[in-house]
Amino acid sequence: MIRNLIIGSFVSLALFGTAYAEGGDAGAGKAKAEGCSGCHGEDGNAPAPMFPKLAGQHASFLAKQLHDFKSKKRDDPTMTAMAASLSDADIADLSAFYAKQKITPEKGEKSELGEKIYRAGNAAKGTPACSGCHGPSGAGNPNAVYPVLAGQYASYISKTLHDYKSGERANDPNQIMRTIASRLSEDEINAVAEYASGL
Ligand code: HEC
Ligand code: HEC
Protein backbone atom coordinates (compact mmCIF):
# COMPACT_ATOMS: atom_id res chain seq x y z
CA MET A 1 0.00 0.00 0.00
CA ILE A 2 2.83 2.36 0.89
CA ARG A 3 4.33 1.57 -2.51
CA ASN A 4 1.22 2.85 -4.26
CA LEU A 5 1.22 5.93 -2.08
CA ILE A 6 4.78 6.66 -3.06
CA ILE A 7 4.15 6.36 -6.76
CA GLY A 8 0.83 8.25 -6.72
CA SER A 9 2.21 11.15 -4.73
CA PHE A 10 5.39 11.32 -6.71
CA VAL A 11 3.49 12.04 -9.90
CA SER A 12 1.14 14.69 -8.51
CA LEU A 13 3.79 16.36 -6.36
CA ALA A 14 6.34 16.65 -9.10
CA LEU A 15 3.86 18.90 -10.89
CA PHE A 16 2.98 20.98 -7.82
CA GLY A 17 6.54 21.47 -6.69
CA THR A 18 7.89 22.94 -9.85
CA ALA A 19 4.84 25.14 -10.41
CA TYR A 20 4.97 26.64 -6.91
CA ALA A 21 8.60 27.62 -6.89
CA GLU A 22 8.89 28.74 -10.50
CA GLY A 23 10.61 32.02 -11.27
CA GLY A 24 11.70 32.83 -7.73
CA ASP A 25 14.29 35.62 -7.37
CA ALA A 26 16.56 35.02 -4.36
CA GLY A 27 17.76 38.65 -4.33
CA ALA A 28 14.21 39.98 -4.08
CA GLY A 29 13.48 37.26 -1.51
CA LYS A 30 16.25 38.49 0.79
CA ALA A 31 14.58 41.88 1.12
CA LYS A 32 11.16 40.31 1.63
CA ALA A 33 12.55 38.02 4.35
CA GLU A 34 13.22 40.86 6.78
CA GLY A 35 9.96 40.26 8.62
CA CYS A 36 10.75 36.56 8.95
CA SER A 37 14.23 36.81 10.43
CA GLY A 38 13.14 37.41 14.03
CA CYS A 39 11.95 33.81 14.20
CA HIS A 40 13.75 32.04 11.34
CA GLY A 41 17.10 33.89 11.50
CA GLU A 42 18.70 36.27 8.97
CA ASP A 43 19.93 33.35 6.86
CA GLY A 44 17.15 30.87 7.67
CA ASN A 45 19.04 29.27 10.57
CA ALA A 46 16.47 29.88 13.28
CA PRO A 47 18.02 31.09 16.55
CA ALA A 48 15.77 28.91 18.73
CA PRO A 49 14.62 25.30 18.19
CA MET A 50 10.94 26.18 18.52
CA PHE A 51 11.27 27.70 15.03
CA PRO A 52 12.20 25.49 12.08
CA LYS A 53 15.33 26.18 10.08
CA LEU A 54 14.52 27.15 6.50
CA ALA A 55 18.12 27.39 5.21
CA GLY A 56 18.93 24.93 2.46
CA GLN A 57 15.39 23.56 2.33
CA HIS A 58 14.05 22.83 -1.17
CA ALA A 59 12.29 25.84 -2.72
CA SER A 60 9.50 23.55 -3.92
CA PHE A 61 8.79 22.41 -0.36
CA LEU A 62 9.02 25.92 1.17
CA ALA A 63 6.65 27.27 -1.48
CA LYS A 64 4.17 24.46 -0.91
CA GLN A 65 4.17 25.10 2.85
CA LEU A 66 3.63 28.86 2.40
CA HIS A 67 0.72 28.25 0.01
CA ASP A 68 -0.70 25.72 2.47
CA PHE A 69 -0.41 28.18 5.39
CA LYS A 70 -2.09 30.86 3.29
CA SER A 71 -5.02 28.59 2.40
CA LYS A 72 -5.08 27.14 5.96
CA LYS A 73 -4.52 23.66 4.63
CA ARG A 74 -1.68 23.77 7.14
CA ASP A 75 -3.07 25.63 10.09
CA ASP A 76 -0.68 27.40 12.45
CA PRO A 77 -1.80 30.64 14.10
CA THR A 78 1.54 32.42 13.57
CA MET A 79 2.35 31.25 10.07
CA THR A 80 -1.18 31.52 8.71
CA ALA A 81 -1.09 35.20 9.69
CA MET A 82 2.40 35.67 8.21
CA ALA A 83 1.47 34.02 4.90
CA ALA A 84 -1.91 35.74 4.49
CA SER A 85 -0.52 38.79 2.69
CA LEU A 86 2.10 37.02 0.56
CA SER A 87 1.54 37.00 -3.21
CA ASP A 88 2.56 34.09 -5.42
CA ALA A 89 5.66 36.06 -6.44
CA ASP A 90 6.56 36.79 -2.80
CA ILE A 91 6.32 33.08 -2.02
CA ALA A 92 8.51 32.12 -4.97
CA ASP A 93 11.12 34.79 -4.08
CA LEU A 94 11.24 33.91 -0.36
CA SER A 95 11.52 30.20 -1.19
CA ALA A 96 14.36 30.85 -3.65
CA PHE A 97 16.21 32.93 -1.03
CA TYR A 98 16.02 30.39 1.81
CA ALA A 99 16.83 27.46 -0.47
CA LYS A 100 20.12 29.15 -1.34
CA GLN A 101 21.26 29.54 2.29
CA LYS A 102 23.39 26.96 4.06
CA ILE A 103 21.89 25.04 6.97
CA THR A 104 24.05 24.77 10.11
CA PRO A 105 24.47 21.13 11.14
CA GLU A 106 23.12 19.63 14.37
CA LYS A 107 24.87 17.00 16.47
CA GLY A 108 21.87 14.71 16.90
CA GLU A 109 22.12 11.46 18.79
CA LYS A 110 23.25 8.39 16.90
CA SER A 111 20.86 6.00 18.63
CA GLU A 112 20.52 2.47 17.28
CA LEU A 113 16.73 2.71 17.35
CA GLY A 114 16.77 6.00 15.43
CA GLU A 115 19.09 4.59 12.80
CA LYS A 116 16.99 1.44 12.43
CA ILE A 117 13.74 3.35 11.90
CA TYR A 118 15.36 5.82 9.53
CA ARG A 119 17.10 3.24 7.36
CA ALA A 120 14.89 0.15 7.65
CA GLY A 121 11.57 1.21 9.15
CA ASN A 122 9.66 -1.25 11.30
CA ALA A 123 8.33 -4.14 9.23
CA ALA A 124 6.21 -5.54 12.08
CA LYS A 125 4.15 -2.33 12.13
CA GLY A 126 4.36 -1.61 8.41
CA THR A 127 6.43 1.54 8.91
CA PRO A 128 8.51 2.29 5.81
CA ALA A 129 12.12 3.49 6.00
CA CYS A 130 12.39 7.28 6.12
CA SER A 131 15.42 7.08 3.85
CA GLY A 132 13.20 5.80 1.02
CA CYS A 133 11.84 9.32 0.54
CA HIS A 134 14.01 11.66 2.63
CA GLY A 135 17.19 10.06 1.28
CA PRO A 136 20.12 8.25 2.92
CA SER A 137 21.70 11.58 3.93
CA GLY A 138 18.42 13.36 4.80
CA ALA A 139 18.62 15.57 1.73
CA GLY A 140 15.04 14.93 0.56
CA ASN A 141 14.07 15.30 -3.08
CA PRO A 142 13.16 18.69 -4.59
CA ASN A 143 11.19 17.29 -7.54
CA ALA A 144 9.06 14.97 -5.43
CA VAL A 145 8.79 17.73 -2.76
CA TYR A 146 10.28 15.54 -0.03
CA PRO A 147 11.83 17.94 2.50
CA VAL A 148 15.41 18.02 3.79
CA LEU A 149 15.58 16.69 7.37
CA ALA A 150 19.38 16.77 7.93
CA GLY A 151 20.34 19.67 10.21
CA GLN A 152 16.77 20.50 11.24
CA TYR A 153 16.21 20.84 15.00
CA ALA A 154 15.33 17.48 16.54
CA SER A 155 12.65 19.10 18.67
CA TYR A 156 10.94 20.51 15.55
CA ILE A 157 11.08 17.12 13.80
CA SER A 158 9.62 15.50 16.90
CA LYS A 159 6.88 18.15 17.26
CA THR A 160 5.98 17.71 13.60
CA LEU A 161 5.75 13.93 13.87
CA HIS A 162 3.45 14.37 16.88
CA ASP A 163 1.35 16.84 14.87
CA TYR A 164 1.04 14.34 12.01
CA LYS A 165 0.17 11.57 14.46
CA SER A 166 -2.60 13.61 16.11
CA GLY A 167 -3.80 14.99 12.78
CA GLU A 168 -3.02 18.56 13.85
CA ARG A 169 -0.89 18.86 10.72
CA ALA A 170 -2.81 17.48 7.79
CA ASN A 171 -1.32 18.98 4.62
CA ASP A 172 0.66 15.90 3.59
CA PRO A 173 -0.43 14.54 0.19
CA ASN A 174 -2.28 11.22 0.38
CA GLN A 175 -1.86 11.32 4.18
CA ILE A 176 1.62 9.88 3.71
CA MET A 177 3.16 11.34 6.85
CA ARG A 178 0.01 10.96 8.97
CA THR A 179 -0.10 7.25 8.13
CA ILE A 180 3.60 6.79 8.89
CA ALA A 181 3.56 8.83 12.12
CA SER A 182 0.52 6.95 13.42
CA ARG A 183 2.66 3.80 13.39
CA LEU A 184 5.54 5.33 15.38
CA SER A 185 5.75 4.91 19.17
CA GLU A 186 6.85 7.74 21.44
CA ASP A 187 10.35 6.21 21.74
CA GLU A 188 10.61 5.77 17.98
CA ILE A 189 9.60 9.40 17.34
CA ASN A 190 12.20 10.76 19.73
CA ALA A 191 14.94 8.45 18.45
CA VAL A 192 14.32 9.04 14.75
CA ALA A 193 14.01 12.83 15.26
CA GLU A 194 17.44 12.94 16.90
CA TYR A 195 18.94 10.67 14.28
CA ALA A 196 17.57 12.57 11.26
CA SER A 197 18.61 15.90 12.77
CA GLY A 198 22.22 14.75 13.07
CA LEU A 199 22.56 13.41 9.52
C1 HEC B 1 6.65 35.00 15.08
C2 HEC B 1 7.53 33.95 14.58
C3 HEC B 1 7.51 33.67 13.07
C4 HEC B 1 7.64 34.57 12.03
C5 HEC B 1 7.81 36.08 12.11
C6 HEC B 1 7.65 33.77 10.81
N1 HEC B 1 7.54 32.45 11.12
FE1 HEC B 1 7.59 30.89 9.79
N2 HEC B 1 7.23 29.56 11.30
C7 HEC B 1 7.08 29.89 12.63
C8 HEC B 1 6.74 28.71 13.39
C9 HEC B 1 6.46 28.62 14.88
C10 HEC B 1 6.69 27.64 12.46
C11 HEC B 1 6.37 26.16 12.74
C12 HEC B 1 4.88 25.93 12.71
C13 HEC B 1 4.55 24.50 13.10
O1 HEC B 1 5.00 24.07 14.16
O2 HEC B 1 3.87 23.83 12.34
C14 HEC B 1 7.02 28.21 11.15
C15 HEC B 1 7.08 27.49 9.97
C16 HEC B 1 7.44 28.02 8.75
C17 HEC B 1 7.61 27.25 7.53
C18 HEC B 1 7.46 25.75 7.40
C19 HEC B 1 8.83 25.09 7.58
C20 HEC B 1 8.82 23.61 7.58
O3 HEC B 1 9.93 23.02 7.64
O4 HEC B 1 7.75 22.98 7.52
C21 HEC B 1 7.95 28.13 6.53
C22 HEC B 1 8.24 27.80 5.09
C23 HEC B 1 7.99 29.44 7.14
N3 HEC B 1 7.68 29.35 8.48
C24 HEC B 1 8.30 30.61 6.44
C25 HEC B 1 8.22 31.89 6.98
C26 HEC B 1 8.37 33.11 6.20
C27 HEC B 1 8.68 33.15 4.72
C28 HEC B 1 8.19 34.16 7.07
C29 HEC B 1 8.17 35.64 6.75
C30 HEC B 1 7.24 36.04 5.71
C31 HEC B 1 7.94 33.57 8.39
N4 HEC B 1 7.97 32.21 8.29
C32 HEC B 1 7.76 34.31 9.55
C33 HEC B 1 7.24 31.15 13.18
C34 HEC B 1 7.42 32.33 12.48
C1 HEC C 1 6.58 7.84 1.03
C2 HEC C 1 7.53 8.93 1.23
C3 HEC C 1 7.88 9.32 2.66
C4 HEC C 1 8.38 8.50 3.65
C5 HEC C 1 8.66 7.01 3.59
C6 HEC C 1 8.62 9.37 4.79
N1 HEC C 1 8.28 10.66 4.48
FE1 HEC C 1 8.40 12.27 5.71
N2 HEC C 1 7.54 13.45 4.29
C7 HEC C 1 7.14 13.04 3.06
C8 HEC C 1 6.51 14.13 2.35
C9 HEC C 1 5.92 14.08 0.95
C10 HEC C 1 6.54 15.24 3.22
C11 HEC C 1 6.02 16.66 2.95
C12 HEC C 1 4.54 16.80 3.22
C13 HEC C 1 4.03 18.14 2.76
O1 HEC C 1 4.10 18.41 1.56
O2 HEC C 1 3.58 18.94 3.56
C14 HEC C 1 7.20 14.78 4.44
C15 HEC C 1 7.42 15.59 5.55
C16 HEC C 1 8.10 15.18 6.68
C17 HEC C 1 8.42 16.04 7.80
C18 HEC C 1 8.10 17.53 7.92
C19 HEC C 1 9.33 18.34 7.58
C20 HEC C 1 9.17 19.82 7.75
O3 HEC C 1 10.19 20.53 7.65
O4 HEC C 1 8.07 20.33 7.99
C21 HEC C 1 9.09 15.27 8.70
C22 HEC C 1 9.64 15.71 10.04
C23 HEC C 1 9.18 13.93 8.16
N3 HEC C 1 8.57 13.90 6.93
C24 HEC C 1 9.80 12.87 8.79
C25 HEC C 1 9.79 11.55 8.33
C26 HEC C 1 10.29 10.43 9.08
C27 HEC C 1 10.95 10.50 10.44
C28 HEC C 1 10.07 9.30 8.32
C29 HEC C 1 10.33 7.83 8.68
C30 HEC C 1 9.71 7.36 9.90
C31 HEC C 1 9.45 9.76 7.07
N4 HEC C 1 9.29 11.12 7.13
C32 HEC C 1 9.10 8.94 6.00
C33 HEC C 1 7.34 11.77 2.51
C34 HEC C 1 7.81 10.66 3.20
Coordinates of C-alpha atoms and ligand atoms in Angstrom, one line a residue:
M1 CA 0.0 0.0 0.0
I2 CA 2.8 2.4 0.9
R3 CA 4.3 1.6 -2.5
N4 CA 1.2 2.9 -4.3
L5 CA 1.2 5.9 -2.1
I6 CA 4.8 6.7 -3.1
I7 CA 4.1 6.4 -6.8
G8 CA 0.8 8.2 -6.7
S9 CA 2.2 11.1 -4.7
F10 CA 5.4 11.3 -6.7
V11 CA 3.5 12.0 -9.9
S12 CA 1.1 14.7 -8.5
L13 CA 3.8 16.4 -6.4
A14 CA 6.3 16.6 -9.1
L15 CA 3.9 18.9 -10.9
F16 CA 3.0 21.0 -7.8
G17 CA 6.5 21.5 -6.7
T18 CA 7.9 22.9 -9.8
A19 CA 4.8 25.1 -10.4
Y20 CA 5.0 26.6 -6.9
A21 CA 8.6 27.6 -6.9
E22 CA 8.9 28.7 -10.5
G23 CA 10.6 32.0 -11.3
G24 CA 11.7 32.8 -7.7
D25 CA 14.3 35.6 -7.4
A26 CA 16.6 35.0 -4.4
G27 CA 17.8 38.7 -4.3
A28 CA 14.2 40.0 -4.1
G29 CA 13.5 37.3 -1.5
K30 CA 16.3 38.5 0.8
A31 CA 14.6 41.9 1.1
K32 CA 11.2 40.3 1.6
A33 CA 12.5 38.0 4.4
E34 CA 13.2 40.9 6.8
G35 CA 10.0 40.3 8.6
C36 CA 10.7 36.6 9.0
S37 CA 14.2 36.8 10.4
G38 CA 13.1 37.4 14.0
C39 CA 11.9 33.8 14.2
H40 CA 13.7 32.0 11.3
G41 CA 17.1 33.9 11.5
E42 CA 18.7 36.3 9.0
D43 CA 19.9 33.3 6.9
G44 CA 17.2 30.9 7.7
N45 CA 19.0 29.3 10.6
A46 CA 16.5 29.9 13.3
P47 CA 18.0 31.1 16.6
A48 CA 15.8 28.9 18.7
P49 CA 14.6 25.3 18.2
M50 CA 10.9 26.2 18.5
F51 CA 11.3 27.7 15.0
P52 CA 12.2 25.5 12.1
K53 CA 15.3 26.2 10.1
L54 CA 14.5 27.1 6.5
A55 CA 18.1 27.4 5.2
G56 CA 18.9 24.9 2.5
Q57 CA 15.4 23.6 2.3
H58 CA 14.1 22.8 -1.2
A59 CA 12.3 25.8 -2.7
S60 CA 9.5 23.5 -3.9
F61 CA 8.8 22.4 -0.4
L62 CA 9.0 25.9 1.2
A63 CA 6.7 27.3 -1.5
K64 CA 4.2 24.5 -0.9
Q65 CA 4.2 25.1 2.9
L66 CA 3.6 28.9 2.4
H67 CA 0.7 28.3 0.0
D68 CA -0.7 25.7 2.5
F69 CA -0.4 28.2 5.4
K70 CA -2.1 30.9 3.3
S71 CA -5.0 28.6 2.4
K72 CA -5.1 27.1 6.0
K73 CA -4.5 23.7 4.6
R74 CA -1.7 23.8 7.1
D75 CA -3.1 25.6 10.1
D76 CA -0.7 27.4 12.4
P77 CA -1.8 30.6 14.1
T78 CA 1.5 32.4 13.6
M79 CA 2.3 31.3 10.1
T80 CA -1.2 31.5 8.7
A81 CA -1.1 35.2 9.7
M82 CA 2.4 35.7 8.2
A83 CA 1.5 34.0 4.9
A84 CA -1.9 35.7 4.5
S85 CA -0.5 38.8 2.7
L86 CA 2.1 37.0 0.6
S87 CA 1.5 37.0 -3.2
D88 CA 2.6 34.1 -5.4
A89 CA 5.7 36.1 -6.4
D90 CA 6.6 36.8 -2.8
I91 CA 6.3 33.1 -2.0
A92 CA 8.5 32.1 -5.0
D93 CA 11.1 34.8 -4.1
L94 CA 11.2 33.9 -0.4
S95 CA 11.5 30.2 -1.2
A96 CA 14.4 30.8 -3.6
F97 CA 16.2 32.9 -1.0
Y98 CA 16.0 30.4 1.8
A99 CA 16.8 27.5 -0.5
K100 CA 20.1 29.1 -1.3
Q101 CA 21.3 29.5 2.3
K102 CA 23.4 27.0 4.1
I103 CA 21.9 25.0 7.0
T104 CA 24.1 24.8 10.1
P105 CA 24.5 21.1 11.1
E106 CA 23.1 19.6 14.4
K107 CA 24.9 17.0 16.5
G108 CA 21.9 14.7 16.9
E109 CA 22.1 11.5 18.8
K110 CA 23.2 8.4 16.9
S111 CA 20.9 6.0 18.6
E112 CA 20.5 2.5 17.3
L113 CA 16.7 2.7 17.3
G114 CA 16.8 6.0 15.4
E115 CA 19.1 4.6 12.8
K116 CA 17.0 1.4 12.4
I117 CA 13.7 3.4 11.9
Y118 CA 15.4 5.8 9.5
R119 CA 17.1 3.2 7.4
A120 CA 14.9 0.1 7.6
G121 CA 11.6 1.2 9.2
N122 CA 9.7 -1.3 11.3
A123 CA 8.3 -4.1 9.2
A124 CA 6.2 -5.5 12.1
K125 CA 4.1 -2.3 12.1
G126 CA 4.4 -1.6 8.4
T127 CA 6.4 1.5 8.9
P128 CA 8.5 2.3 5.8
A129 CA 12.1 3.5 6.0
C130 CA 12.4 7.3 6.1
S131 CA 15.4 7.1 3.8
G132 CA 13.2 5.8 1.0
C133 CA 11.8 9.3 0.5
H134 CA 14.0 11.7 2.6
G135 CA 17.2 10.1 1.3
P136 CA 20.1 8.3 2.9
S137 CA 21.7 11.6 3.9
G138 CA 18.4 13.4 4.8
A139 CA 18.6 15.6 1.7
G140 CA 15.0 14.9 0.6
N141 CA 14.1 15.3 -3.1
P142 CA 13.2 18.7 -4.6
N143 CA 11.2 17.3 -7.5
A144 CA 9.1 15.0 -5.4
V145 CA 8.8 17.7 -2.8
Y146 CA 10.3 15.5 0.0
P147 CA 11.8 17.9 2.5
V148 CA 15.4 18.0 3.8
L149 CA 15.6 16.7 7.4
A150 CA 19.4 16.8 7.9
G151 CA 20.3 19.7 10.2
Q152 CA 16.8 20.5 11.2
Y153 CA 16.2 20.8 15.0
A154 CA 15.3 17.5 16.5
S155 CA 12.6 19.1 18.7
Y156 CA 10.9 20.5 15.6
I157 CA 11.1 17.1 13.8
S158 CA 9.6 15.5 16.9
K159 CA 6.9 18.2 17.3
T160 CA 6.0 17.7 13.6
L161 CA 5.7 13.9 13.9
H162 CA 3.4 14.4 16.9
D163 CA 1.4 16.8 14.9
Y164 CA 1.0 14.3 12.0
K165 CA 0.2 11.6 14.5
S166 CA -2.6 13.6 16.1
G167 CA -3.8 15.0 12.8
E168 CA -3.0 18.6 13.9
R169 CA -0.9 18.9 10.7
A170 CA -2.8 17.5 7.8
N171 CA -1.3 19.0 4.6
D172 CA 0.7 15.9 3.6
P173 CA -0.4 14.5 0.2
N174 CA -2.3 11.2 0.4
Q175 CA -1.9 11.3 4.2
I176 CA 1.6 9.9 3.7
M177 CA 3.2 11.3 6.9
R178 CA 0.0 11.0 9.0
T179 CA -0.1 7.2 8.1
I180 CA 3.6 6.8 8.9
A181 CA 3.6 8.8 12.1
S182 CA 0.5 6.9 13.4
R183 CA 2.7 3.8 13.4
L184 CA 5.5 5.3 15.4
S185 CA 5.7 4.9 19.2
E186 CA 6.9 7.7 21.4
D187 CA 10.3 6.2 21.7
E188 CA 10.6 5.8 18.0
I189 CA 9.6 9.4 17.3
N190 CA 12.2 10.8 19.7
A191 CA 14.9 8.5 18.4
V192 CA 14.3 9.0 14.7
A193 CA 14.0 12.8 15.3
E194 CA 17.4 12.9 16.9
Y195 CA 18.9 10.7 14.3
A196 CA 17.6 12.6 11.3
S197 CA 18.6 15.9 12.8
G198 CA 22.2 14.7 13.1
L199 CA 22.6 13.4 9.5
Ligands
HEC1 C1 6.7 35.0 15.1 C2 7.5 33.9 14.6 C3 7.5 33.7 13.1 C4 7.6 34.6 12.0 C5 7.8 36.1 12.1 C6 7.6 33.8 10.8 N1 7.5 32.4 11.1 FE1 7.6 30.9 9.8 N2 7.2 29.6 11.3 C7 7.1 29.9 12.6 C8 6.7 28.7 13.4 C9 6.5 28.6 14.9 C10 6.7 27.6 12.5 C11 6.4 26.2 12.7 C12 4.9 25.9 12.7 C13 4.5 24.5 13.1 O1 5.0 24.1 14.2 O2 3.9 23.8 12.3 C14 7.0 28.2 11.1 C15 7.1 27.5 10.0 C16 7.4 28.0 8.7 C17 7.6 27.2 7.5 C18 7.5 25.7 7.4 C19 8.8 25.1 7.6 C20 8.8 23.6 7.6 O3 9.9 23.0 7.6 O4 7.8 23.0 7.5 C21 8.0 28.1 6.5 C22 8.2 27.8 5.1 C23 8.0 29.4 7.1 N3 7.7 29.4 8.5 C24 8.3 30.6 6.4 C25 8.2 31.9 7.0 C26 8.4 33.1 6.2 C27 8.7 33.1 4.7 C28 8.2 34.2 7.1 C29 8.2 35.6 6.8 C30 7.2 36.0 5.7 C31 7.9 33.6 8.4 N4 8.0 32.2 8.3 C32 7.8 34.3 9.5 C33 7.2 31.2 13.2 C34 7.4 32.3 12.5
HEC2 C1 6.6 7.8 1.0 C2 7.5 8.9 1.2 C3 7.9 9.3 2.7 C4 8.4 8.5 3.7 C5 8.7 7.0 3.6 C6 8.6 9.4 4.8 N1 8.3 10.7 4.5 FE1 8.4 12.3 5.7 N2 7.5 13.5 4.3 C7 7.1 13.0 3.1 C8 6.5 14.1 2.3 C9 5.9 14.1 1.0 C10 6.5 15.2 3.2 C11 6.0 16.7 3.0 C12 4.5 16.8 3.2 C13 4.0 18.1 2.8 O1 4.1 18.4 1.6 O2 3.6 18.9 3.6 C14 7.2 14.8 4.4 C15 7.4 15.6 5.5 C16 8.1 15.2 6.7 C17 8.4 16.0 7.8 C18 8.1 17.5 7.9 C19 9.3 18.3 7.6 C20 9.2 19.8 7.8 O3 10.2 20.5 7.6 O4 8.1 20.3 8.0 C21 9.1 15.3 8.7 C22 9.6 15.7 10.0 C23 9.2 13.9 8.2 N3 8.6 13.9 6.9 C24 9.8 12.9 8.8 C25 9.8 11.5 8.3 C26 10.3 10.4 9.1 C27 11.0 10.5 10.4 C28 10.1 9.3 8.3 C29 10.3 7.8 8.7 C30 9.7 7.4 9.9 C31 9.4 9.8 7.1 N4 9.3 11.1 7.1 C32 9.1 8.9 6.0 C33 7.3 11.8 2.5 C34 7.8 10.7 3.2

